[in-house]
Tab-separated table of C-alpha atoms and ligand atoms in Angstrom:
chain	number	residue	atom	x	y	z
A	285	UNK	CA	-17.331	34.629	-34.730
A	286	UNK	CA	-15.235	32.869	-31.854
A	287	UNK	CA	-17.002	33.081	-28.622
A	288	UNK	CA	-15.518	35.397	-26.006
A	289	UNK	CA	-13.512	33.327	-23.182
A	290	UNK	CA	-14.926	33.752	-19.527
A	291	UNK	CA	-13.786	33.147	-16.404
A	292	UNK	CA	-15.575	30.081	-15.710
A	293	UNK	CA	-13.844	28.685	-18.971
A	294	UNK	CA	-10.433	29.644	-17.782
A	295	UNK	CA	-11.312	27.592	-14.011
A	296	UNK	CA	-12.650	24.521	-16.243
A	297	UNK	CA	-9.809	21.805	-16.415
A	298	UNK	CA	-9.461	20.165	-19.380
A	299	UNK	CA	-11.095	17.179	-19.781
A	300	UNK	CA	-7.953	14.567	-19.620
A	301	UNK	CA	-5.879	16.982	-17.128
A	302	UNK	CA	-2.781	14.901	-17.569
A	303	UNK	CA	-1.323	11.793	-19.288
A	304	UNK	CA	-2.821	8.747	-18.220
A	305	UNK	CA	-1.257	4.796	-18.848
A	306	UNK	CA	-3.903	2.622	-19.617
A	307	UNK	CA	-3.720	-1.303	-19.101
A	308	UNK	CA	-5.155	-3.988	-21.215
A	309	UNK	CA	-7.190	-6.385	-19.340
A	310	UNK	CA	-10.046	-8.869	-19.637
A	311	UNK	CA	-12.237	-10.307	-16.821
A	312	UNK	CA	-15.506	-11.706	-16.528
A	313	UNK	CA	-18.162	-9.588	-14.457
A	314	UNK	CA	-19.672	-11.833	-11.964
A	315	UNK	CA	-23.297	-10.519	-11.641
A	316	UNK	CA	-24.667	-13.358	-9.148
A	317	UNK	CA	-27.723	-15.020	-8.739
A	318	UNK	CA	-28.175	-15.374	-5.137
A	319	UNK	CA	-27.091	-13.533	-2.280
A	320	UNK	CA	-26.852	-16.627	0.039
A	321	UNK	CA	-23.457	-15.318	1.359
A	322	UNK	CA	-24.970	-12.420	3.383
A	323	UNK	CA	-24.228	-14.114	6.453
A	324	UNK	CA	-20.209	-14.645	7.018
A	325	UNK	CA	-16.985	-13.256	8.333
A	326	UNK	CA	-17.265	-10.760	5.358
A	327	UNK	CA	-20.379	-9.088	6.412
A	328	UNK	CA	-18.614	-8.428	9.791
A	329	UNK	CA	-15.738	-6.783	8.185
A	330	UNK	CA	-18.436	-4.910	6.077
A	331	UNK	CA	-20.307	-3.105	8.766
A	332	UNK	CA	-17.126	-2.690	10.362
A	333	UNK	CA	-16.168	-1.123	7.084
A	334	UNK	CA	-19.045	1.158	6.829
A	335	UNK	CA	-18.714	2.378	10.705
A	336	UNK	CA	-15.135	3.341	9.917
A	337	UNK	CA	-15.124	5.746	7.612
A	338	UNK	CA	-13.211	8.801	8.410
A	339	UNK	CA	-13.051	12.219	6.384
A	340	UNK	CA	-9.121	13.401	5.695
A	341	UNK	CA	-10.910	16.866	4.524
A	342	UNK	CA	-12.262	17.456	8.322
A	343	UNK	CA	-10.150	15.019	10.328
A	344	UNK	CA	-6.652	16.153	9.817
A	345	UNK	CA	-5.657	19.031	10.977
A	346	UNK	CA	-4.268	20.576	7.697
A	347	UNK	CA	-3.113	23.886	9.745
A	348	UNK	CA	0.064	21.841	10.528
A	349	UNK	CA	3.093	23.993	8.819
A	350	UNK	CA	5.277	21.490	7.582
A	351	UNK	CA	8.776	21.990	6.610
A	352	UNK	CA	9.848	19.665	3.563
A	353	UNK	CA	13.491	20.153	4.045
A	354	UNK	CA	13.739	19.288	7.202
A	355	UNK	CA	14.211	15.544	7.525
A	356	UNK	CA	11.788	13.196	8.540
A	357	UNK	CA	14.033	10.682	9.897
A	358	UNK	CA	17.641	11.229	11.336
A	359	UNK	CA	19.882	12.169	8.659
A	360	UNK	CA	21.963	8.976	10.163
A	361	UNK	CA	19.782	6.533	8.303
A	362	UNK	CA	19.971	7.941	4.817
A	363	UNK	CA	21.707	5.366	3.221
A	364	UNK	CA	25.030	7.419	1.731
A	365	UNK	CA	25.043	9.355	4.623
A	366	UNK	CA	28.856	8.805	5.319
A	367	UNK	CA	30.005	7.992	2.475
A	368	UNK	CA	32.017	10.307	0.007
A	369	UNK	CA	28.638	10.873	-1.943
A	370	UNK	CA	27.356	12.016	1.090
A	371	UNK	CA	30.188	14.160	1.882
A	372	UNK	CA	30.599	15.652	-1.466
A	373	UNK	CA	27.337	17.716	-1.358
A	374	UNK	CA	27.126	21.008	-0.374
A	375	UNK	CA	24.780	22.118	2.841
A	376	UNK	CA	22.330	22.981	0.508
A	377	UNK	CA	22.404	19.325	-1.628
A	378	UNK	CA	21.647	17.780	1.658
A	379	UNK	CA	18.864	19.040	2.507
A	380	UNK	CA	17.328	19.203	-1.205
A	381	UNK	CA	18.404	15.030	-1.006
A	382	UNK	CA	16.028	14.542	1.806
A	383	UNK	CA	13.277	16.934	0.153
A	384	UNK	CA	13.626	14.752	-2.843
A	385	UNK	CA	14.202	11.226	-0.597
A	386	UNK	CA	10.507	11.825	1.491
A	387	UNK	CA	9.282	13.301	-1.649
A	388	UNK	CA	9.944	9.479	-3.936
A	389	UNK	CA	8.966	7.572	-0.838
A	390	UNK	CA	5.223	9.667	-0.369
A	391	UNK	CA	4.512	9.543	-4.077
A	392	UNK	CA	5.130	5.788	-4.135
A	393	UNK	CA	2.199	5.419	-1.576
A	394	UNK	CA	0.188	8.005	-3.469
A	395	UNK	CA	0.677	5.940	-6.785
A	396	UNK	CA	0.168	2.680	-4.725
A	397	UNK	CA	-3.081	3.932	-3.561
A	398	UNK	CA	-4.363	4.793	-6.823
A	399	UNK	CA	-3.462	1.038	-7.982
A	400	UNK	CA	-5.420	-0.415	-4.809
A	401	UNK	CA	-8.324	1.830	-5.532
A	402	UNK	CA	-8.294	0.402	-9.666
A	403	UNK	CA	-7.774	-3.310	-8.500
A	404	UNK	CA	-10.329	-2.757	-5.726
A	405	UNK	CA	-12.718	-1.638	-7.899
A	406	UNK	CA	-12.043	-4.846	-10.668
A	407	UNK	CA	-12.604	-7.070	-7.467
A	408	UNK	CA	-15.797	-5.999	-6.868
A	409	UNK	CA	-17.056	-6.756	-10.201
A	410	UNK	CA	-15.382	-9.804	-10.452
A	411	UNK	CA	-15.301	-11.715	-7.337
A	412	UNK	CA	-18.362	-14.315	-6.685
A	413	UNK	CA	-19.448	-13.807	-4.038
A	414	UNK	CA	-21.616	-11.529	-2.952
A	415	UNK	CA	-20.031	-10.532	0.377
A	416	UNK	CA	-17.016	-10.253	-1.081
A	417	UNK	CA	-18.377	-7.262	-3.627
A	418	UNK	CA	-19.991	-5.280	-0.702
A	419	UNK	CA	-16.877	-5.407	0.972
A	420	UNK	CA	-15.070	-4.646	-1.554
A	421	UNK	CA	-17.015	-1.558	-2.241
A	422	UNK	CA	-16.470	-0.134	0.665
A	423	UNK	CA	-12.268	-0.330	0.277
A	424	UNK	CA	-12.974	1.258	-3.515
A	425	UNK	CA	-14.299	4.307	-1.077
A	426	UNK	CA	-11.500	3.943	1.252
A	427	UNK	CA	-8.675	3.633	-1.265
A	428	UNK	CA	-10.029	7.143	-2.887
A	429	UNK	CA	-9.787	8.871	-0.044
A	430	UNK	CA	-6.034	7.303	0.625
A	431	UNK	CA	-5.383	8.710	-2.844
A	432	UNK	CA	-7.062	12.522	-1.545
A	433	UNK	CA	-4.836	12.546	1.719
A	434	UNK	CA	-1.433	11.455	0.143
A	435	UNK	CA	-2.182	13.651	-3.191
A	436	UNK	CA	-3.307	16.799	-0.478
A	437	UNK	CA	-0.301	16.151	1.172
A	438	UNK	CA	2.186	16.197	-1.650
A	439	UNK	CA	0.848	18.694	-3.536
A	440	UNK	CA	0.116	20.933	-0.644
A	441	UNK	CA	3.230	20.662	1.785
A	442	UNK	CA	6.178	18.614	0.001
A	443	UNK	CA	5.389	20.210	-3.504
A	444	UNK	CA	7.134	17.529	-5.306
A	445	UNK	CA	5.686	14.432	-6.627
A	446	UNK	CA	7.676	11.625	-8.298
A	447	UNK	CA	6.632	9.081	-11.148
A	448	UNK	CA	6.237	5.750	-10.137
A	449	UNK	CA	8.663	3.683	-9.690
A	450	UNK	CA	9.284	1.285	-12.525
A	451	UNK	CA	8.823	-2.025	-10.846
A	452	UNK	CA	6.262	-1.304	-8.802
A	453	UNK	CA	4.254	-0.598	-11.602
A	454	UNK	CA	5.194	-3.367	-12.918
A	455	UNK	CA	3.342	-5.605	-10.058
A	456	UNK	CA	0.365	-3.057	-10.199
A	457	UNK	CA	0.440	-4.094	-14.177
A	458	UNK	CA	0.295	-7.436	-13.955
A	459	UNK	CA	-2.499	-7.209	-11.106
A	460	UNK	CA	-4.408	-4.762	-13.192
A	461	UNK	CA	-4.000	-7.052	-16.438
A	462	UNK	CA	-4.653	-10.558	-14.961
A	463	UNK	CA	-7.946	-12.549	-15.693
A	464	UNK	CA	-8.393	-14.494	-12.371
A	465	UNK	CA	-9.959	-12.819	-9.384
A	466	UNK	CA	-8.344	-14.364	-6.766
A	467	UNK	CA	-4.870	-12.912	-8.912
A	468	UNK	CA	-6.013	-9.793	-8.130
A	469	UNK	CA	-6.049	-10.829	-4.429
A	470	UNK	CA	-2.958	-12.206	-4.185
A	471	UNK	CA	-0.949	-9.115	-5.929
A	472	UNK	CA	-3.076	-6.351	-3.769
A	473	UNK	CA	-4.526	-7.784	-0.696
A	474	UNK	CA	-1.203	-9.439	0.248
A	475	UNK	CA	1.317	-8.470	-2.177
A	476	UNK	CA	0.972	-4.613	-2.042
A	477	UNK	CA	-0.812	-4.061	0.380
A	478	UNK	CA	0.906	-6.472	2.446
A	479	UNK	CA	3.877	-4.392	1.623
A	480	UNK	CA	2.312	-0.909	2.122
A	481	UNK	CA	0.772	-1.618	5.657
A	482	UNK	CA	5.045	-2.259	6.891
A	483	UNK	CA	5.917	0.915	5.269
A	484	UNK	CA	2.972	2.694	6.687
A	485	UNK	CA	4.023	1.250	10.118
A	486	UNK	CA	7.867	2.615	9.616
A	487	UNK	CA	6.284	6.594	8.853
A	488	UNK	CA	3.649	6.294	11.804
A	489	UNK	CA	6.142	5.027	14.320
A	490	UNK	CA	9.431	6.939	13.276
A	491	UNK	CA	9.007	10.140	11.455
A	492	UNK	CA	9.328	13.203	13.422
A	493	UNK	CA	6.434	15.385	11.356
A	494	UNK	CA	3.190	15.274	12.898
A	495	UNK	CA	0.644	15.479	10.191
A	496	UNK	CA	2.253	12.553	8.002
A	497	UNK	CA	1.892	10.667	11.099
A	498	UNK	CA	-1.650	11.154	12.022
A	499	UNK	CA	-2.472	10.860	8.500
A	500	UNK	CA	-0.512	7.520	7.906
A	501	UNK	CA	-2.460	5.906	11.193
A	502	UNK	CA	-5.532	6.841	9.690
A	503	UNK	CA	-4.517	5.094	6.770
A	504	UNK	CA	-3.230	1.930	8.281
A	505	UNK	CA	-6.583	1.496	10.378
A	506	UNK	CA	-8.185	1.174	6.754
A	507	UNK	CA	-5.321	-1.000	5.560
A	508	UNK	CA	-5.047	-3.965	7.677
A	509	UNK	CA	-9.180	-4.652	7.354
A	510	UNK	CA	-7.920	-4.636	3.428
A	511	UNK	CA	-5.199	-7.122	4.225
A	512	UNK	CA	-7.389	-9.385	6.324
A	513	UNK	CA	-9.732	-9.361	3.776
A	514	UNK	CA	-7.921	-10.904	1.293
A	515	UNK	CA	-6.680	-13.406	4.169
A	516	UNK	CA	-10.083	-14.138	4.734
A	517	UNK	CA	-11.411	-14.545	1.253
A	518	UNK	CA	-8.601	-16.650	-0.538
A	519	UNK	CA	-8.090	-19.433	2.486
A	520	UNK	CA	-10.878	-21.467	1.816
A	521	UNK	CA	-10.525	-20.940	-2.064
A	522	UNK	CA	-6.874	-21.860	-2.304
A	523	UNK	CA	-7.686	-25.153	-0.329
A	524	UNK	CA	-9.238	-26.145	-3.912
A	525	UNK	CA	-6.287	-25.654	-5.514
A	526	UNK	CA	-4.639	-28.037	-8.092
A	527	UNK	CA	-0.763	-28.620	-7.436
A	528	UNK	CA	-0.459	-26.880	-10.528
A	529	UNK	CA	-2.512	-23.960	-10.072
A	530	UNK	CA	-0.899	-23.609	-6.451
A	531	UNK	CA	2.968	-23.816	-8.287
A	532	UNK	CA	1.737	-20.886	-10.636
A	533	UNK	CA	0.525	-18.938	-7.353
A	534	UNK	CA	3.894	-19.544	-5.805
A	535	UNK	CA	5.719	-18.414	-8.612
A	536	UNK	CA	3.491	-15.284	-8.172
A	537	UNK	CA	4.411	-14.508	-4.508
A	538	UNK	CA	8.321	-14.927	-4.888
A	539	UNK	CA	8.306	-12.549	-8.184
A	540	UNK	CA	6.387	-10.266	-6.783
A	541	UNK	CA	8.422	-10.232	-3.602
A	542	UNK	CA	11.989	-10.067	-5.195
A	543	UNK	CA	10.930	-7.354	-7.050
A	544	UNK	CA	9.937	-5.233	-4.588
A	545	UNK	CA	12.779	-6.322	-1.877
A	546	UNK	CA	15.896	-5.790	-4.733
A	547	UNK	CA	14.535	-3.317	-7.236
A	548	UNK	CA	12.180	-0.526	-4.965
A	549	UNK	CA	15.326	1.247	-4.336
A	550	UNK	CA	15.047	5.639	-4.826
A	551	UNK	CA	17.595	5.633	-7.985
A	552	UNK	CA	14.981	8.305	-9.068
A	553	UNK	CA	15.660	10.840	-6.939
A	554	UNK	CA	20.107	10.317	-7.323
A	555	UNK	CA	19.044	10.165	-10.917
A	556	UNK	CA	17.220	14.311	-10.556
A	557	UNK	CA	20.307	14.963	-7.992
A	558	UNK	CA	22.871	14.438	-10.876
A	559	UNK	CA	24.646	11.823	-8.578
A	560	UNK	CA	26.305	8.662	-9.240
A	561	UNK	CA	23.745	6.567	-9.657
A	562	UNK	CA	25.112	3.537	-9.876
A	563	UNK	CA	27.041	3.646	-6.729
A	564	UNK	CA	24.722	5.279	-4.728
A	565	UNK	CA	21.775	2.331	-5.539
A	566	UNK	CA	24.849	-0.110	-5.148
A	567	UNK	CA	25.315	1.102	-1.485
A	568	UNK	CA	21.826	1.630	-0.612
A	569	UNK	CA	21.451	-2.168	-1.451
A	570	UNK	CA	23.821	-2.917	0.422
A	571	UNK	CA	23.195	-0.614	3.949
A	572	UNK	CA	22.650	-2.400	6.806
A	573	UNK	CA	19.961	-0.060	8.262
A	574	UNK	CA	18.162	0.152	4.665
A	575	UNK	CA	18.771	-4.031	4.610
A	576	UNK	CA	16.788	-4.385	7.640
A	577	UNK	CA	13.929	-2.015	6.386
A	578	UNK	CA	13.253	-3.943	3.478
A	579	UNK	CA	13.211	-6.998	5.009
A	580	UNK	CA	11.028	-5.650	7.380
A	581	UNK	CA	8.652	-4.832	4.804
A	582	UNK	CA	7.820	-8.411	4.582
A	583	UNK	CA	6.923	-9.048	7.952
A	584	UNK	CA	3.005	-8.680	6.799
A	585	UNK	CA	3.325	-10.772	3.571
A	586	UNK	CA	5.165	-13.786	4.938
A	587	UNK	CA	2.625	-14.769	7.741
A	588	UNK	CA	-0.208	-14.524	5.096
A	589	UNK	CA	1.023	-16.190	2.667
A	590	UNK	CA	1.795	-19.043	4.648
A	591	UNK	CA	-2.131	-18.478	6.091
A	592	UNK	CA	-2.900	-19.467	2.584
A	593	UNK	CA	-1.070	-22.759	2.570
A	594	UNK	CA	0.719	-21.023	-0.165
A	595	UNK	CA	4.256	-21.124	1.785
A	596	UNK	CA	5.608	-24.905	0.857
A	597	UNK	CA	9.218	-26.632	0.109
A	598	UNK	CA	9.897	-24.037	-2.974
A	599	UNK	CA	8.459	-21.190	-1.827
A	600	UNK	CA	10.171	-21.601	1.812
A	601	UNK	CA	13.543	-22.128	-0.267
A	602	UNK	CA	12.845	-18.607	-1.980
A	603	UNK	CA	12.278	-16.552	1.259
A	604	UNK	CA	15.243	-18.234	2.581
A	605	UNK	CA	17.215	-16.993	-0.550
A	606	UNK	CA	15.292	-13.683	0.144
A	607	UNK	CA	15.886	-13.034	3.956
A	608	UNK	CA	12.912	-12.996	4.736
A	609	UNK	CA	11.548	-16.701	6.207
A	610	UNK	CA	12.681	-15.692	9.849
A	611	UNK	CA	8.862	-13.725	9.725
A	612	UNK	CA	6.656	-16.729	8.940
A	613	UNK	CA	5.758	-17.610	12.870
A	614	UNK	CA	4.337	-13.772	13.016
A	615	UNK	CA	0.416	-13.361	13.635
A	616	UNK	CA	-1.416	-13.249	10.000
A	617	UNK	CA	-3.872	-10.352	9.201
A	618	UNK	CA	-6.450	-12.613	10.077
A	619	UNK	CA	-5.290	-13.222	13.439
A	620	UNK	CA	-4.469	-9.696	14.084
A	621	UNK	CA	-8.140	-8.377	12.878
A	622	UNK	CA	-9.774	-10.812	15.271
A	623	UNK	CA	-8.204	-9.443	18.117
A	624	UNK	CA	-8.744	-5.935	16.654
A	625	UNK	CA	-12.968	-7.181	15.871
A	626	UNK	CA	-13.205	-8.401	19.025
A	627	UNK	CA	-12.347	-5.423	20.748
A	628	UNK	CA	-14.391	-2.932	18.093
A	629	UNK	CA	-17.605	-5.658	19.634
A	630	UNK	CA	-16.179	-4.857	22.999
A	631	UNK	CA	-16.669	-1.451	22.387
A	632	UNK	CA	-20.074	-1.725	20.130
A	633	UNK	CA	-21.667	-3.633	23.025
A	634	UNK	CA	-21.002	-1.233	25.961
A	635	UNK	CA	-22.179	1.175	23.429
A	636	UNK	CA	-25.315	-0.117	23.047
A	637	UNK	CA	-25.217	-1.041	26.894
A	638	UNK	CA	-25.024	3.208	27.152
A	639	UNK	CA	-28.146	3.822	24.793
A	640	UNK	CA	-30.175	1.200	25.718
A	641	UNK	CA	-29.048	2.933	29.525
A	642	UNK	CA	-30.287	7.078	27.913
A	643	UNK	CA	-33.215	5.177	26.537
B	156	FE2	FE1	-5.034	2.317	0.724
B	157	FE2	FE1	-5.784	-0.674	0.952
């Protein structure tokens, strides 16, 4: 006779709660021998790592009433806004564009967190070295609970939640699927990530709602130790480099970086308004304000890169084709967390000054 269902079967989710892509991939699991590396730059960003940990559950103050239809940014910058696509909606369109517009742009971080915590979690298996892995563990942690706030946030207070976006999950792919380690690096650490902390920087500085902002500058602390940890690990390792194996690297960063300059553009949500698509991607590529955006979004990626010694004759001639060489003389993540370390040892010093004091 069929069992009776009960309430605590009715508040079980299924087992696979939604669909799920899965990507191919083959690495080797470095489980090393020694654990001679204890000792450098790593284990600084570790502990400082471990003492940063924050709790979006307690920390933000999810009270905040937020209203999704009321834009985040001015209206100005949308990029149709004047236009006769702009013009042609009704009252009520406009405001369900910009419900849609902050609803694509969240759910891209939410989806780009989720890649960083999978690719974080491949590192620390396969990197070699030892501080490396411990670091690494710790961004697995912090890239989960990036994926809790933003997935909170969406589901709780925006209520939409977009796919990804096509080629963005095409770089997370071929991160995801790639053999090589220091691959994985290169497409998260500086690529994404890279790409992600100047977007993070746009919502914390200019959007008008309070709780997305708090939240994305809790985010961003995390984020730039990421960044400057894949500054710090790959510079010594790409100085090893054949030509070859540098060229292939290259070939890598300008990709990757076309792809997300030309192609992360929100045809998604002008596709679910029944709008001209066409047009309305066609003059978002083209908008001045949304032109300097994405080139700003390279303002992270272009110092680093060149940090690696990765930024020669061909690779120059790309971001010159790309708009975006005018950022190389900017400070590189490493640069940027030493000033940041030294002032967290500041602080950790007249800390201990204080208990040693009590004591
Ligand atoms: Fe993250
Ligand atoms: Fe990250």
């Amino acid at each position: 006779m069929p069992r009776e269902e009960t309430i605590a079967d009715q508040n079980t989710p299924p087992l696979v709660a939604r669909a799920f892509d899965s990507v191919a991939h083959s690495y080797d699991s470095a489980f090393l021998a020694d654990y001679d590396h204890l000792r450098g730059d790593l284990v600084r960003l570790y502990r400082m790592a471990k003492q940063a940990q924050w709790d979006g559950e307690t920390y933000l103050d999810w009270s905040i009433d937020v209203d999704p239809e009321k834009p985040f940014f001015p209206v100005e910058e949308t990029a149709i806004s004047g236009t006769s696509h702009w013009t042609r909606l009704t009252e009520r369109e406009k405001v369900q564009l910009n419900h849609e517009s902050i609803a694509w742009t969240l759910s891209q971080f939410l989806h780009g967190e989720q890649g960083a915590l999978l690719a974080t979690a491949q590192i620390v298996d396969s990197v070699p070295n030892i501080d490396a892995k411990l670091y690494a563990a710790t961004q697995v942690m912090d890239e989960a609970r990036h994926v809790e706030v933003y997935d909170r946030y969406l589901h709780e207070k925006i209520e939409i939640v977009y796919p990804i976006n096509p080629e963005l999950k095409i770089l997370l792919d071929q991160v995801l699927s790639d053999s090589r380690w220091d691959m994985k690096y290169l497409g998260m650490q500086i690529l994404v990530e890279g790409l992600a902390l100047a977007a993070f920087q746009t919502m914390r500085d200019y959007s008008t709602e309070p709780l997305i902002k708090e939240l994305t500058a809790m985010v961003m602390k995390d984020e730039s130790r990421h960044v400057a940890f894949g500054v710090l690990s790959l510079k010594d390792y790409y100085r090893e480099l054949s030509e070859a194996e540098v060229d292939e690297r290259v070939e890598f960063v300008y990709e990757g970086c076309r792809l997300m300059r030309d192609r992360l553009l929100q045809r998604e949500v002008y596709e679910k308004m029944g709008m001209d698509v066409e047009a309305c991607v066609e003059i978002e590529y083209h908008d001045q304000m949304s032109k300097t955006f994405r080139r700003a979004m390279f303002s992270k990626i272009v110092p680093n890169v060149k940090k690696l010694g990765l930024l020669n004759d061909k690779l120059r001639r790309g971001f010159e084709e790309l708009d975006i060489l005018e950022f190389e003389n900017m400070p590189s993540s490493e640069e940027e967390f030493a000033d940041s370390a030294a002032l967290v040892n500041e602080y950790n010093t007249e800390a201990q000054a204080e208990t040693s004091l009590v004591a």
